[in-house]
Short mmCIF file of N, CA and C in Angstrom, two decimals:
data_model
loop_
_atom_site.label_atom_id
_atom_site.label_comp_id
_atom_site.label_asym_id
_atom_site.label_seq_id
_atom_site.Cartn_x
_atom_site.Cartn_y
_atom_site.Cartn_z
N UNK B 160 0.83 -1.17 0.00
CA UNK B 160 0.00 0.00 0.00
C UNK B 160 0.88 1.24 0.00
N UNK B 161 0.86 2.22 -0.53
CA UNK B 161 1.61 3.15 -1.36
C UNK B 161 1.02 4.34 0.10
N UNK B 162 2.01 4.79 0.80
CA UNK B 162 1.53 6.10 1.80
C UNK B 162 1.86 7.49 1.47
N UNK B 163 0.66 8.24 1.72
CA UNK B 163 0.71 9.40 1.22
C UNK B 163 2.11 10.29 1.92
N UNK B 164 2.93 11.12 0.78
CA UNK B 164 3.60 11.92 1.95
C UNK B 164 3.73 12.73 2.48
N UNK B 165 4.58 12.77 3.63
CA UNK B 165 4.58 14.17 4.89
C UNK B 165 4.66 15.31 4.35
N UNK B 166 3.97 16.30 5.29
CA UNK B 166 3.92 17.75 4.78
C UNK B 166 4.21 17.98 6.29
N UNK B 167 5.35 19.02 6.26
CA UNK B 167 5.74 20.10 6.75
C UNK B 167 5.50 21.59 6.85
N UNK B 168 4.45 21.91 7.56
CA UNK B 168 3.71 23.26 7.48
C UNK B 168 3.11 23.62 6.23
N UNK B 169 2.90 22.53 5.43
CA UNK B 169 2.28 22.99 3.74
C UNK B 169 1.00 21.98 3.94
N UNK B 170 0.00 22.16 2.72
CA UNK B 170 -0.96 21.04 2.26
C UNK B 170 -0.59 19.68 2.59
N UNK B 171 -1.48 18.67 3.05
CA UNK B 171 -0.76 17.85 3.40
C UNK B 171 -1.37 16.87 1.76
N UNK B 172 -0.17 15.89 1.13
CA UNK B 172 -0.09 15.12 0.20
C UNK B 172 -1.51 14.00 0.32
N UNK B 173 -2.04 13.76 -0.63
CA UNK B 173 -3.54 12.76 -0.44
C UNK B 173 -2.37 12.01 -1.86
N UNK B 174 -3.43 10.53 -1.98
CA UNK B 174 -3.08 9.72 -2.84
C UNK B 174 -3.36 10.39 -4.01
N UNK B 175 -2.32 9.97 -5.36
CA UNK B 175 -2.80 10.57 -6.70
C UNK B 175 -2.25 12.00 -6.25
N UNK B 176 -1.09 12.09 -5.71
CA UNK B 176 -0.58 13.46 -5.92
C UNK B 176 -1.68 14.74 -5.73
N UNK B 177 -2.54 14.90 -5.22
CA UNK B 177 -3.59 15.88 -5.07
C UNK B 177 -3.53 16.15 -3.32
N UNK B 178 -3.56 17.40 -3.71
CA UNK B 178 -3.06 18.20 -2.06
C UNK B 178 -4.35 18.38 -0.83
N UNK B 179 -4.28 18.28 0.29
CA UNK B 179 -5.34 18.49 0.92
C UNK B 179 -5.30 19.85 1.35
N UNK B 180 -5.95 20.99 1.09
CA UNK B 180 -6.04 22.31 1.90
C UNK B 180 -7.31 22.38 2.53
N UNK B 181 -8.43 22.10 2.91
CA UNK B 181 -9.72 22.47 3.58
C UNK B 181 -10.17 21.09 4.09
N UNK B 182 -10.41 21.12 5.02
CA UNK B 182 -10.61 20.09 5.93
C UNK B 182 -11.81 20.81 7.05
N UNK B 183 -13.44 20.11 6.98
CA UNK B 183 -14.35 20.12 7.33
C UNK B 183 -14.25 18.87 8.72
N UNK B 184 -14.53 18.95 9.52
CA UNK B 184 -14.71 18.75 10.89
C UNK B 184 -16.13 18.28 11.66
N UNK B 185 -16.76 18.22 11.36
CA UNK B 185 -18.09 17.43 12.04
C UNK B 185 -18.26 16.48 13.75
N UNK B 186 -18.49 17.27 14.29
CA UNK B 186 -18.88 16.16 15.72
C UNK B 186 -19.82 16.38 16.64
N UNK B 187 -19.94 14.99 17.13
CA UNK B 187 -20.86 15.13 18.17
C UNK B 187 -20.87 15.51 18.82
N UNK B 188 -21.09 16.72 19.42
CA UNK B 188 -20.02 16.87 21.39
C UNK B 188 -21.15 16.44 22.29
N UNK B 189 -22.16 16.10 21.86
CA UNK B 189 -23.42 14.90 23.29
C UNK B 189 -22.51 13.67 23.26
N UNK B 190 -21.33 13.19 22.70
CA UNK B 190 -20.94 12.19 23.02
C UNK B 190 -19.52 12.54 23.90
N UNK B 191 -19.39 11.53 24.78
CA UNK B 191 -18.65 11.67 26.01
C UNK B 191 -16.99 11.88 24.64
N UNK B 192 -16.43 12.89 25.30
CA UNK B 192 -14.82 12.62 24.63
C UNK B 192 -14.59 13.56 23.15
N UNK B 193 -15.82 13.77 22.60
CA UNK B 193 -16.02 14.50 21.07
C UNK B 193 -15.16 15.63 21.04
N UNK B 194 -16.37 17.01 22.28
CA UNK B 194 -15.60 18.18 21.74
C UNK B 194 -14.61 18.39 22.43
N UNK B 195 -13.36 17.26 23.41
CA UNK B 195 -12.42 16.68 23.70
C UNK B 195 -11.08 17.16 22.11
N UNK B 196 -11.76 16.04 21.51
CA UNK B 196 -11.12 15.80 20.57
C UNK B 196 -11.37 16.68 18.78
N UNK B 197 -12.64 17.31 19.13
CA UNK B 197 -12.56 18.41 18.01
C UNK B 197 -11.58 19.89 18.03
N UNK B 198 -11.21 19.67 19.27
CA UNK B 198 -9.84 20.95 19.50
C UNK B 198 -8.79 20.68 19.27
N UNK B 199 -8.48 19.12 20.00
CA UNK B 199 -7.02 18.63 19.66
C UNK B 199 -7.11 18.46 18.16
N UNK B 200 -8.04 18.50 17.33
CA UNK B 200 -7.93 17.42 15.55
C UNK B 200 -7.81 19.21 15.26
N UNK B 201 -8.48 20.25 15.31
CA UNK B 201 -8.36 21.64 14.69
C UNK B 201 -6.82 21.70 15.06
N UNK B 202 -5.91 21.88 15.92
CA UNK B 202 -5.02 22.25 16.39
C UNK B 202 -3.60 21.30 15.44
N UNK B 203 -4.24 20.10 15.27
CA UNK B 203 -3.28 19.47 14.65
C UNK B 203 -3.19 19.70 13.17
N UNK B 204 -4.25 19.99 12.53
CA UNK B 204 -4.64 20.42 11.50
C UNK B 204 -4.13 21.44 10.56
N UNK B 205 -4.70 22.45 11.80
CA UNK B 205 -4.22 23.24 11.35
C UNK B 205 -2.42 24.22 11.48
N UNK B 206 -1.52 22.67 12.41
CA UNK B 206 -0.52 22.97 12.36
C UNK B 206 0.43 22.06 10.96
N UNK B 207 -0.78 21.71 10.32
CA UNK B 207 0.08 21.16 9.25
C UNK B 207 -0.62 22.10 7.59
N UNK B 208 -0.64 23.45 7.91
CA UNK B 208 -0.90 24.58 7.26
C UNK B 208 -2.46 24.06 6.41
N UNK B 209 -3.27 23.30 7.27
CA UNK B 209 -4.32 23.21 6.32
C UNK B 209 -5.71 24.27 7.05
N UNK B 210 -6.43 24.40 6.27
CA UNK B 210 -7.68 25.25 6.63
C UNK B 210 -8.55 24.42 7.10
N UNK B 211 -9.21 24.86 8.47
CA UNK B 211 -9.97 23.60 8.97
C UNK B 211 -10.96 24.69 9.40
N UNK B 212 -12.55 23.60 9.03
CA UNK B 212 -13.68 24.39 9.65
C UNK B 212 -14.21 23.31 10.62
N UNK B 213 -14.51 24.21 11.89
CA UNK B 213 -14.92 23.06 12.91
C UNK B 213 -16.68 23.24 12.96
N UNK B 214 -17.29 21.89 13.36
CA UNK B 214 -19.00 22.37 14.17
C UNK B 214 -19.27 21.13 14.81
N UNK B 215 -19.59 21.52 16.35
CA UNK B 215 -19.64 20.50 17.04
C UNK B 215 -21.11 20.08 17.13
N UNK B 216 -21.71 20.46 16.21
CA UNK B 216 -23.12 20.34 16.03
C UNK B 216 -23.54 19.52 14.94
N UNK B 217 -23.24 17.91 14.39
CA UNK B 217 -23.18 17.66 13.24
C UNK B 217 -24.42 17.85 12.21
N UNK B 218 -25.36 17.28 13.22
CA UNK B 218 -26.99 17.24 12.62
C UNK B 218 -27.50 19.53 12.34
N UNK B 219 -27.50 20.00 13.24
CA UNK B 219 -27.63 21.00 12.99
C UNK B 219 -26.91 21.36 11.88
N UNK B 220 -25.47 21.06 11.44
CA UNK B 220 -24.79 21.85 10.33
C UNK B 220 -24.87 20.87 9.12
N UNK B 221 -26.00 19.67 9.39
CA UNK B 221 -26.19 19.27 7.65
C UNK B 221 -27.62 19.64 7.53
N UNK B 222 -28.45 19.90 8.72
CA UNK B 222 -29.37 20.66 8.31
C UNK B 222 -29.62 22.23 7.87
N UNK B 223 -28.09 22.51 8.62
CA UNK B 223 -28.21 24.21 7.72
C UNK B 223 -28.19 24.26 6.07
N UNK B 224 -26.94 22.93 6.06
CA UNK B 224 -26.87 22.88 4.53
C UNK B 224 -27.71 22.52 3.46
N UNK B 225 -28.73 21.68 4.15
CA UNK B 225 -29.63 21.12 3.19
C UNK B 225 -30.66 22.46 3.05
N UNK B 226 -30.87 23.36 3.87
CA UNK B 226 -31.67 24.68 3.37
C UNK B 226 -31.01 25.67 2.70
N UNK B 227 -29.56 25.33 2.31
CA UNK B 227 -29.13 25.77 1.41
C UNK B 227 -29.26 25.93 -0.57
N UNK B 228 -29.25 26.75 -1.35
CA UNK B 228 -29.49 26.97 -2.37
C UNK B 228 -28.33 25.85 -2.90
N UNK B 229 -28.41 25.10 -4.19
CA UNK B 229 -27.37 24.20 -4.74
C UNK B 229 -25.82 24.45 -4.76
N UNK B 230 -26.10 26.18 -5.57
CA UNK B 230 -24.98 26.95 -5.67
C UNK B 230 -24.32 27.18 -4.68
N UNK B 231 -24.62 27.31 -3.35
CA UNK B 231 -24.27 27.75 -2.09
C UNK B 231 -23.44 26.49 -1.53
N UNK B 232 -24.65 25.24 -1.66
CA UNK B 232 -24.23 23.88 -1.20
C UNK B 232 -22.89 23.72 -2.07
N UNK B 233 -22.48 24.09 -3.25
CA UNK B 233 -21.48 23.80 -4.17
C UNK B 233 -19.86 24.17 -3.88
N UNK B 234 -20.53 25.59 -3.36
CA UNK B 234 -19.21 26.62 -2.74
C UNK B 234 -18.65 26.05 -1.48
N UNK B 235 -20.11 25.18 -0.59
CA UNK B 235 -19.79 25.17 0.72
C UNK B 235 -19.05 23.52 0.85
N UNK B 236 -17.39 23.83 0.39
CA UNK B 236 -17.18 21.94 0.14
C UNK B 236 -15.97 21.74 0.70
N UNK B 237 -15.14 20.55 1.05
CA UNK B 237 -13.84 20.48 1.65
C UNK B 237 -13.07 19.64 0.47
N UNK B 238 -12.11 19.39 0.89
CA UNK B 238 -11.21 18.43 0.73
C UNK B 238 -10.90 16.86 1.37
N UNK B 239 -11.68 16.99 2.21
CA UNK B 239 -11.67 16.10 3.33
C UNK B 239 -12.68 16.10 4.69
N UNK B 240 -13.37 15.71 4.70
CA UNK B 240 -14.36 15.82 5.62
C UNK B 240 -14.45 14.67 7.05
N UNK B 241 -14.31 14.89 8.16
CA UNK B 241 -14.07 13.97 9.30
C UNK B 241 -15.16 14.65 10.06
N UNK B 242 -15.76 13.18 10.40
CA UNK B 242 -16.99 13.27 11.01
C UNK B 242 -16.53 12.03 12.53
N UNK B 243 -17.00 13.10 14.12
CA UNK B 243 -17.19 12.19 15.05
C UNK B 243 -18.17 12.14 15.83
N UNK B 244 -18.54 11.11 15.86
CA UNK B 244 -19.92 11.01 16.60
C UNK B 244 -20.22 9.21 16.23
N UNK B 245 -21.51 8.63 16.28
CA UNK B 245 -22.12 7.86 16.23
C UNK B 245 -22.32 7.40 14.50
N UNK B 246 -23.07 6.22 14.40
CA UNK B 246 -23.37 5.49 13.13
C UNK B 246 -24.27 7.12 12.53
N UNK B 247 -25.53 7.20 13.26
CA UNK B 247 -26.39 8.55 12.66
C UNK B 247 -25.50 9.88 12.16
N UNK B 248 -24.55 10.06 12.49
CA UNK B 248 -23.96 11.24 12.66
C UNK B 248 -22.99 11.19 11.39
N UNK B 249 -22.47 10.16 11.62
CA UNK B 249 -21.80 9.59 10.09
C UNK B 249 -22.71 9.67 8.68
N UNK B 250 -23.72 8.85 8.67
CA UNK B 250 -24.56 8.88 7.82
C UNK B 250 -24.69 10.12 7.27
N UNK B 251 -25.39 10.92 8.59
CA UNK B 251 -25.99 12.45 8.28
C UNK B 251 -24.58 13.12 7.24
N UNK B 252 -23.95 12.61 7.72
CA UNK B 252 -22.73 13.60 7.04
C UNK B 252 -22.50 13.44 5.41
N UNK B 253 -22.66 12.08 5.30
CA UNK B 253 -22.72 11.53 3.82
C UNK B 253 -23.89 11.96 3.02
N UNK B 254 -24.78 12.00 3.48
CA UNK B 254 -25.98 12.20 2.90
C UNK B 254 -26.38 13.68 2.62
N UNK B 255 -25.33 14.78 3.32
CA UNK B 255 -25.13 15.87 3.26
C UNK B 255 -24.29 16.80 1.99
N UNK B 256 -23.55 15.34 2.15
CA UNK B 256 -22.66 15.59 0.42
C UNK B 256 -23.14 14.72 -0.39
N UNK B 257 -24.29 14.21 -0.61
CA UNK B 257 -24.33 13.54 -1.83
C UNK B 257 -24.22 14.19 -3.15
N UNK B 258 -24.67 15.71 -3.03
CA UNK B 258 -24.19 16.43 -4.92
C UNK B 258 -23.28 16.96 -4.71
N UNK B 259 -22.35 16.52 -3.91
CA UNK B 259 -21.00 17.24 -4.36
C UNK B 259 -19.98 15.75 -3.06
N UNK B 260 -19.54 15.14 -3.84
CA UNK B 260 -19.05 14.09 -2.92
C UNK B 260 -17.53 14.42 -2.43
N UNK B 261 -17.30 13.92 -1.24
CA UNK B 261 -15.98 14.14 -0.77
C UNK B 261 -15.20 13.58 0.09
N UNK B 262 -14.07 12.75 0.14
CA UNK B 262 -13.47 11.81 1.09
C UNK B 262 -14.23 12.11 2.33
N UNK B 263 -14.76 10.91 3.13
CA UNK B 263 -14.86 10.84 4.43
C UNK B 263 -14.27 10.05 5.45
N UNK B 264 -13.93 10.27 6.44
CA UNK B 264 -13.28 9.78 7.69
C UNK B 264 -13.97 10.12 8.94
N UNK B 265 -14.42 8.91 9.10
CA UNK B 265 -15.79 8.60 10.19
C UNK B 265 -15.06 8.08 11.28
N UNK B 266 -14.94 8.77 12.06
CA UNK B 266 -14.41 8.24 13.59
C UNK B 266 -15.99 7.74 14.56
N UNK B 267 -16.38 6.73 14.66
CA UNK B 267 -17.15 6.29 15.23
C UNK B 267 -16.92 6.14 16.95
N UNK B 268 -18.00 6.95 17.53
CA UNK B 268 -18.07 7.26 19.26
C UNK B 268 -19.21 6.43 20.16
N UNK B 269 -19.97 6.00 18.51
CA UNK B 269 -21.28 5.29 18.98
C UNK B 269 -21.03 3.82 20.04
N UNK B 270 -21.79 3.62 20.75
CA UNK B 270 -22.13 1.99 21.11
C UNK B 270 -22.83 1.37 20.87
N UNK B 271 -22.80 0.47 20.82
CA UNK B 271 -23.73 -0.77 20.57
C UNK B 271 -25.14 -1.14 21.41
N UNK B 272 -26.19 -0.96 21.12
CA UNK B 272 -27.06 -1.35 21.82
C UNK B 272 -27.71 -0.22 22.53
#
């Protein structure tokens, strides 16, 4: 398996030579540990010179988007999108980009049962 490489205060390298600069953030913070870890992931982020938008509100900020105009939804896009929270929260997030699709990385907080 071929690993992407290190970036040093620049874009960080994605597979296929294509750079990551905007990095979207999604979490749960009703789950124990979330908005824990949505400060430490901004902080790391954005010490590897990338642009990061945080909302610890996941469901609220795919419902802002879905009352969004297409054009708006079009503008409003990442490079990379990391979502933490639960199975729902994940979903919500995908289903948020379906007309405009974009790597996701689902850190799952949910339990079972």
């Amino acid at each position: 398996m071929k690993r992407a490489p290190r970036s040093e205060g620049g874009p960080v390298a994605r597979a296929g030579s294509e750079r990551l600069h905007k990095v979207l953030v999604l979490g749960d913070a009703g789950k124990p540990d979330v908005r824990k870890l949505l400060g430490e992931l901004r902080g790391w982020l954005e010490q590897r010179g990338l642009e990061v938008s945080v909302s610890d509100d996941v469901r609220a900020w795919c419902d802002a988007r879905a009352r969004l105009a297409e054009r708006e939804r079009r503008a409003q896009t990442a490079d990379l999108l990391v979502v933490l929270g639960g199975d729902g929260a994940i979903l919500a997030a995908a289903r948020a980009f379906h007309d405009a699709p974009v790597p996701i990385l689902g850190v799952n907080f949910g339990r079972v049962g």
